[in-house]
Backbone as JSON, one array per atom type, in Angstrom:
{
  "sequence": "XXXXXXXXXXXXXXXXXXXXXXXXXXXXXXXXXXXXXXXXXXXXXXXXXXXXXXXXXXXXXXXXXXXXXXXXXXXXXXXXXXXXXXXXXXXXXXXXXXXXXXXXXXXXXXXXXXXXXXXXXXXXXXXXXXXXXXXXXXXXXXXXXXXXXXXXX",
  "N": [[66.49, -11.81, 6.13], [68.43, -14.76, 6.96], [69.53, -15.41, 9.98], [72.62, -16.54, 11.22], [72.89, -18.37, 9.19], [74.98, -19.53, 7.28], [75.91, -20.11, 3.13], [76.45, -23.53, 2.75], [78.21, -23.54, -0.06], [79.21, -21.43, -1.12], [80.17, -19.56, 0.77], [79.05, -17.11, 2.19], [77.2, -15.48, 3.99], [74.35, -14.54, 3.16], [71.69, -15.74, 2.68], [68.53, -15.75, 1.78], [65.47, -16.67, 3.94], [63.23, -18.91, 1.59], [61.04, -20.24, 2.51], [59.09, -22.56, 4.83], [61.59, -23.9, 6.48], [63.11, -23.57, 3.42], [65.8, -23.01, 1.72], [67.45, -19.65, 0.29], [70.82, -18.65, -1.07], [71.6, -15.46, -1.74], [74.06, -14.75, -3.21], [75.67, -17.01, -4.78], [72.98, -18.03, -5.32], [71.97, -20.85, -5.23], [69.79, -22.52, -4.42], [69.12, -24.09, -0.78], [68.39, -26.19, 1.77], [67.11, -27.39, 4.97], [69.03, -29.1, 6.19], [70.95, -28.65, 4.14], [72.79, -26.62, 5.68], [74.48, -27.46, 7.96], [76.62, -29.03, 6.59], [78.56, -27.21, 6.17], [81.14, -25.73, 5.53], [81.85, -28.44, 4.31], [83.47, -30.63, 1.49], [82.95, -32.02, -1.1], [85.63, -34.24, -2.51], [88.82, -34.53, -4.61], [91.04, -37.61, -4.6], [94.4, -36.78, -5.17], [96.96, -37.38, -4.78], [98.6, -39.59, -2.35], [100.98, -40.6, -0.52], [102.34, -42.63, 1.32], [103.42, -42.57, 5.12], [104.11, -44.71, 7.17], [102.04, -45.23, 9.63], [100.33, -43.08, 9.29], [98.74, -40.73, 6.33], [100.11, -38.63, 3.95], [98.53, -36.68, 2.02], [97.14, -34.78, -1.39], [94.32, -33.18, -2.04], [91.68, -32.11, -4.23], [89.78, -29.69, -3.42], [88.62, -28.26, -5.19], [88.85, -25.49, -5.22], [91.2, -23.89, -5.92], [94.57, -24.84, -5.39], [95.52, -27.47, -4.3], [94.72, -29.19, -1.74], [96.21, -30.03, 1.69], [96.41, -32.64, 3.44], [96.34, -35.03, 6.63], [96.37, -38.05, 7.33], [95.36, -41.44, 8.99], [93.69, -42.93, 8.07], [93.48, -46.51, 6.58], [93.1, -47.53, 4.12], [93.35, -45.73, 1.59], [93.11, -44.05, -1.87], [94.53, -42.57, -4.53], [92.51, -40.84, -6.71], [90.74, -41.28, -6.03], [87.49, -40.1, -4.87], [85.66, -38.42, -2.45], [84.56, -37.52, 0.79], [85.39, -33.82, 2.24], [86.59, -32.39, 5.38], [86.91, -28.95, 5.66], [88.77, -26.44, 6.99], [87.18, -24.95, 9.04], [84.8, -25.69, 9.62], [82.72, -27.67, 11.34], [83.16, -30.81, 13.6], [81.43, -33.33, 14.51], [79.44, -33.35, 12.12], [77.26, -30.78, 11.65], [76.69, -30.78, 14.52], [77.45, -28.16, 17.82], [78.83, -25.9, 18.97], [79.83, -26.27, 21.24], [79.68, -29.52, 21.43], [80.74, -29.82, 19.27], [83.8, -30.2, 17.29], [85.89, -27.54, 16.29], [87.57, -27.77, 13.02], [90.52, -27.04, 12.5], [93.82, -26.03, 10.63], [96.17, -28.38, 11.64], [99.41, -29.75, 13.03], [99.96, -33.1, 12.39], [101.75, -35.58, 13.06], [103.43, -34.36, 13.13], [103.74, -32.46, 10.83], [101.44, -30.24, 8.49], [98.46, -30.31, 8.22], [95.15, -29.77, 7.07], [92.87, -30.04, 6.83], [90.27, -32.6, 7.11], [89.12, -35.92, 6.87], [86.36, -37.29, 5.65], [84.31, -40.1, 8.06], [81.76, -42.17, 7.62], [80.52, -41.74, 10.04], [81.25, -39.43, 11.09], [79.54, -37.73, 9.55], [77.08, -38.39, 9.94], [75.76, -40.01, 8.64], [74.04, -43.13, 7.91], [75.47, -45.97, 8.84], [78.48, -47.59, 7.45], [81.82, -47.63, 8.47], [83.17, -46.26, 11.45], [86.67, -44.45, 10.78], [86.97, -45.23, 8.69], [87.25, -44.08, 5.43], [85.09, -42.39, 3.33], [84.11, -42.92, 0.61], [83.28, -41.44, -3.08], [81.18, -42.24, -5.37], [79.35, -40.6, -6.52], [78.86, -37.21, -7.49], [79.96, -33.64, -7.54], [82.9, -32.27, -7.48], [84.28, -29.67, -4.65], [81.82, -29.9, -4.14], [78.81, -29.6, -2.44], [78.68, -31.89, 0.24], [75.82, -35.42, -0.43], [72.91, -34.85, 1.63], [72.67, -37.36, 2.89], [74.0, -41.0, 3.06], [75.33, -41.97, -0.08], [73.72, -44.66, -1.58]],
  "CA": [[68.17, -12.88, 6.04], [68.07, -16.13, 7.53], [69.76, -15.69, 11.22], [74.09, -17.08, 10.96], [73.35, -19.51, 8.32], [75.87, -19.31, 5.81], [75.96, -20.97, 2.27], [78.03, -24.14, 2.38], [78.64, -23.54, -1.39], [80.15, -20.3, -1.07], [80.15, -19.06, 2.62], [78.45, -15.82, 2.45], [75.62, -15.23, 4.81], [73.36, -13.99, 2.48], [70.76, -16.44, 2.73], [67.56, -15.31, 2.66], [64.09, -17.71, 3.42], [61.7, -18.79, 0.95], [59.0, -20.85, 2.82], [58.77, -23.02, 5.94], [62.9, -24.82, 5.65], [63.63, -23.8, 2.37], [66.77, -20.51, 1.45], [68.49, -19.55, -1.37], [71.94, -18.27, -1.0], [71.22, -14.56, -3.17], [75.48, -14.22, -3.95], [75.4, -18.08, -5.79], [71.52, -18.46, -6.35], [71.99, -21.95, -4.92], [68.38, -23.43, -3.33], [69.36, -24.68, -0.11], [67.19, -26.72, 2.6], [67.78, -27.26, 6.5], [70.04, -30.62, 5.93], [72.47, -28.75, 4.38], [73.21, -26.26, 6.61], [74.78, -28.5, 8.04], [77.21, -29.54, 5.96], [78.92, -26.29, 5.75], [82.56, -26.13, 5.25], [82.51, -30.0, 3.73], [83.09, -30.81, 0.42], [83.66, -33.53, -2.93], [87.17, -33.95, -2.73], [89.28, -35.79, -5.76], [92.33, -37.66, -3.93], [95.22, -36.26, -6.4], [98.36, -37.33, -4.26], [99.13, -39.87, -1.24], [102.12, -41.1, 0.59], [102.47, -43.98, 2.93], [104.24, -42.01, 6.08], [104.58, -45.68, 8.2], [101.0, -45.18, 10.42], [99.98, -41.84, 8.88], [99.4, -41.33, 4.86], [99.92, -37.65, 3.41], [97.21, -36.9, 0.93], [96.66, -33.95, -1.75], [92.76, -34.04, -1.79], [91.09, -31.09, -4.6], [88.42, -29.59, -3.34], [87.39, -26.84, -6.42], [89.18, -23.82, -4.64], [92.68, -24.03, -6.73], [95.43, -25.66, -5.2], [94.68, -28.96, -3.77], [94.65, -29.17, 0.92], [96.87, -31.34, 2.8], [95.22, -33.69, 4.38], [96.89, -36.01, 7.01], [95.29, -39.4, 7.9], [95.34, -42.45, 9.77], [92.97, -43.93, 6.84], [94.01, -47.18, 6.29], [92.18, -47.03, 2.79], [92.64, -44.55, 0.99], [93.79, -44.28, -3.36], [94.35, -41.5, -5.63], [91.47, -40.95, -7.7], [88.93, -41.22, -4.76], [85.94, -38.96, -4.9], [85.87, -38.33, -0.43], [84.92, -36.39, 1.59], [86.59, -33.54, 2.98], [86.38, -31.38, 6.39], [87.88, -28.43, 5.21], [89.38, -25.47, 7.92], [86.5, -23.47, 9.71], [83.98, -26.99, 10.19], [82.32, -28.42, 12.99], [83.06, -32.11, 13.23], [80.81, -34.23, 13.6], [78.59, -31.97, 10.57], [75.45, -30.47, 12.34], [77.19, -30.16, 16.32], [77.13, -27.1, 18.11], [80.6, -25.94, 19.68], [80.05, -27.32, 22.73], [79.65, -30.47, 21.95], [81.66, -30.88, 18.43], [84.89, -30.23, 16.9], [86.43, -26.83, 14.99], [88.75, -28.58, 12.15], [91.49, -26.0, 11.88], [95.09, -26.53, 10.87], [96.74, -29.23, 12.77], [100.73, -30.84, 12.8], [100.05, -34.3, 12.65], [103.14, -36.31, 12.47], [105.0, -33.29, 12.25], [103.2, -32.49, 9.1], [100.67, -29.39, 8.08], [96.71, -30.84, 8.48], [94.03, -28.74, 6.51], [90.76, -30.86, 7.02], [89.87, -33.7, 7.51], [88.99, -36.68, 5.36], [85.57, -38.14, 6.7], [83.88, -41.23, 7.72], [80.18, -41.62, 7.84], [79.89, -41.59, 10.96], [81.13, -38.02, 11.04], [78.68, -36.83, 8.66], [75.81, -38.31, 10.1], [75.72, -41.26, 7.76], [73.31, -44.53, 8.73], [76.15, -47.26, 7.6], [79.57, -46.9, 7.36], [82.88, -48.0, 9.68], [84.01, -45.23, 11.97], [87.67, -44.38, 10.88], [87.1, -46.25, 6.73], [86.95, -43.33, 4.19], [84.14, -42.32, 2.77], [84.25, -43.47, -0.84], [82.46, -42.11, -3.48], [80.63, -43.08, -6.63], [79.17, -39.73, -7.91], [79.24, -35.63, -6.48], [80.81, -32.36, -8.28], [84.6, -31.8, -7.06], [84.07, -28.96, -4.27], [80.3, -28.41, -3.75], [78.31, -30.38, -0.77], [78.16, -33.8, 0.13], [74.21, -35.26, -0.27], [72.57, -35.02, 3.5], [72.09, -38.87, 3.28], [74.78, -41.97, 2.31], [74.36, -42.57, -1.35], [73.73, -46.69, -2.35]],
  "C": [[67.56, -13.69, 7.28], [69.58, -16.04, 8.9], [70.94, -16.38, 11.46], [73.65, -18.42, 10.68], [74.04, -18.52, 6.88], [75.54, -20.58, 4.74], [77.2, -22.31, 2.05], [78.56, -24.09, 1.41], [80.12, -22.17, -1.85], [80.45, -19.29, -0.4], [79.78, -18.27, 2.67], [77.63, -16.31, 3.59], [74.8, -14.01, 4.28], [72.41, -14.7, 2.32], [68.93, -16.09, 3.09], [66.16, -16.97, 2.62], [62.97, -17.53, 2.72], [60.68, -19.48, 1.72], [60.12, -21.83, 3.89], [60.4, -24.33, 5.27], [64.09, -24.67, 4.51], [64.23, -22.0, 2.26], [67.24, -21.32, 0.19], [69.34, -18.55, -0.66], [71.12, -16.81, -2.13], [72.69, -14.1, -3.11], [74.89, -15.47, -4.19], [74.3, -18.38, -6.29], [71.1, -20.34, -5.74], [70.93, -22.13, -3.54], [69.14, -24.42, -2.42], [68.02, -25.38, 0.91], [67.7, -26.58, 3.88], [68.98, -28.08, 6.77], [71.45, -29.99, 5.52], [72.94, -27.67, 5.14], [74.81, -26.79, 7.62], [76.44, -29.28, 7.97], [78.49, -28.05, 5.74], [80.8, -26.41, 6.55], [83.52, -27.63, 4.66], [82.42, -29.33, 2.61], [83.65, -31.47, -0.4], [85.07, -32.8, -2.96], [87.15, -35.22, -3.75], [90.63, -35.99, -4.98], [93.25, -37.58, -4.83], [96.65, -37.19, -5.78], [98.08, -38.28, -2.76], [99.82, -40.38, -1.19], [102.4, -41.4, 1.77], [103.64, -43.42, 3.75], [104.1, -43.64, 6.81], [102.28, -46.05, 8.7], [100.27, -44.14, 9.51], [99.99, -42.26, 6.77], [99.24, -39.32, 5.07], [99.36, -37.03, 1.69], [97.4, -34.93, 0.32], [95.48, -33.84, -2.25], [92.32, -31.91, -3.01], [89.86, -30.52, -4.23], [87.55, -28.34, -4.12], [87.18, -25.89, -5.76], [90.62, -24.02, -4.95], [93.22, -24.91, -6.23], [94.71, -27.51, -4.08], [94.89, -29.0, -2.16], [95.29, -30.72, 0.57], [96.43, -31.9, 3.05], [96.51, -34.43, 5.37], [96.25, -37.02, 7.74], [95.73, -40.43, 8.33], [94.87, -43.28, 8.59], [93.81, -45.21, 6.49], [93.86, -47.93, 4.23], [92.35, -46.28, 2.09], [93.86, -44.34, -0.88], [93.52, -42.84, -4.26], [93.39, -41.75, -6.49], [90.14, -41.63, -7.07], [88.17, -40.29, -4.66], [85.83, -39.27, -2.9], [85.53, -37.33, -0.03], [85.63, -35.26, 2.73], [86.18, -32.09, 4.07], [86.94, -30.13, 6.83], [87.51, -27.21, 6.95], [87.87, -24.83, 7.96], [84.74, -24.51, 9.92], [83.61, -28.15, 10.61], [82.16, -30.04, 13.11], [82.28, -32.29, 14.81], [79.85, -33.31, 13.11], [76.98, -32.52, 11.73], [75.75, -30.13, 13.96], [77.44, -28.72, 16.28], [79.47, -26.96, 18.69], [80.59, -26.19, 21.08], [80.27, -28.8, 22.86], [79.75, -31.28, 19.99], [82.84, -30.34, 18.43], [85.62, -29.12, 16.48], [87.28, -27.49, 14.2], [89.32, -26.5, 11.99], [93.19, -26.61, 11.86], [95.55, -26.91, 11.69], [98.15, -29.45, 11.97], [100.0, -31.78, 13.14], [101.04, -35.34, 12.32], [104.1, -35.64, 12.44], [104.63, -32.68, 10.84], [101.76, -31.64, 9.07], [99.45, -29.82, 7.48], [96.31, -29.87, 7.78], [92.95, -28.97, 6.46], [91.32, -32.09, 7.56], [88.92, -34.96, 7.21], [88.37, -37.23, 6.67], [84.86, -39.67, 6.78], [82.56, -41.4, 7.73], [79.81, -41.93, 8.97], [80.03, -40.03, 11.63], [80.4, -36.64, 10.36], [76.98, -37.43, 9.19], [74.77, -39.55, 9.3], [75.31, -41.86, 8.33], [74.59, -45.26, 8.1], [77.77, -46.95, 7.74], [80.29, -47.48, 8.79], [83.62, -46.82, 10.18], [85.59, -45.5, 11.71], [88.04, -44.64, 8.87], [86.33, -44.77, 6.13], [85.78, -43.13, 3.87], [84.89, -42.31, 1.34], [82.7, -42.46, -1.83], [81.81, -42.09, -4.83], [80.47, -41.02, -8.1], [79.53, -38.35, -7.23], [80.73, -34.65, -7.09], [82.07, -32.23, -7.1], [83.74, -30.55, -6.36], [82.36, -28.43, -4.22], [79.66, -29.73, -2.19], [78.1, -31.33, -0.56], [76.55, -33.79, 0.12], [74.21, -35.21, 1.07], [72.62, -36.43, 4.17], [73.34, -39.63, 2.63], [73.84, -42.67, 1.42], [74.25, -43.98, -0.79], [74.24, -47.09, -2.6]]
}
């Protein structure tokens, strides 16, 4: 087993090292590379609702786990039907950070409204390009799956 690694797809720790830097989750069968672990608890989501609350927006995002997740954001640009990257509860922000240098995403009250994750920008994901504070909008990607290791072109 690969010590301390959790599957970014199913969340279990039954990770078997195949070759140097290549792994397989024994529970869901997904094949992984070292870079995939930095995105534990990050999901591709589909924005289902956006409610403008002045400087904040309250949105509901389908991350493939049943009921949509409510997220409060200060992102200026966000629309229904956008595919976005969500750091869900338990994710470490920025992606790949450890407990000393990053922040663990947890339920929080933002502007008096419960929020259960964060919408990601490129710097949060360690992607080159893209502005801080600007939500990543994806053209492709399966809802509920781990985002790509690099910014899509």
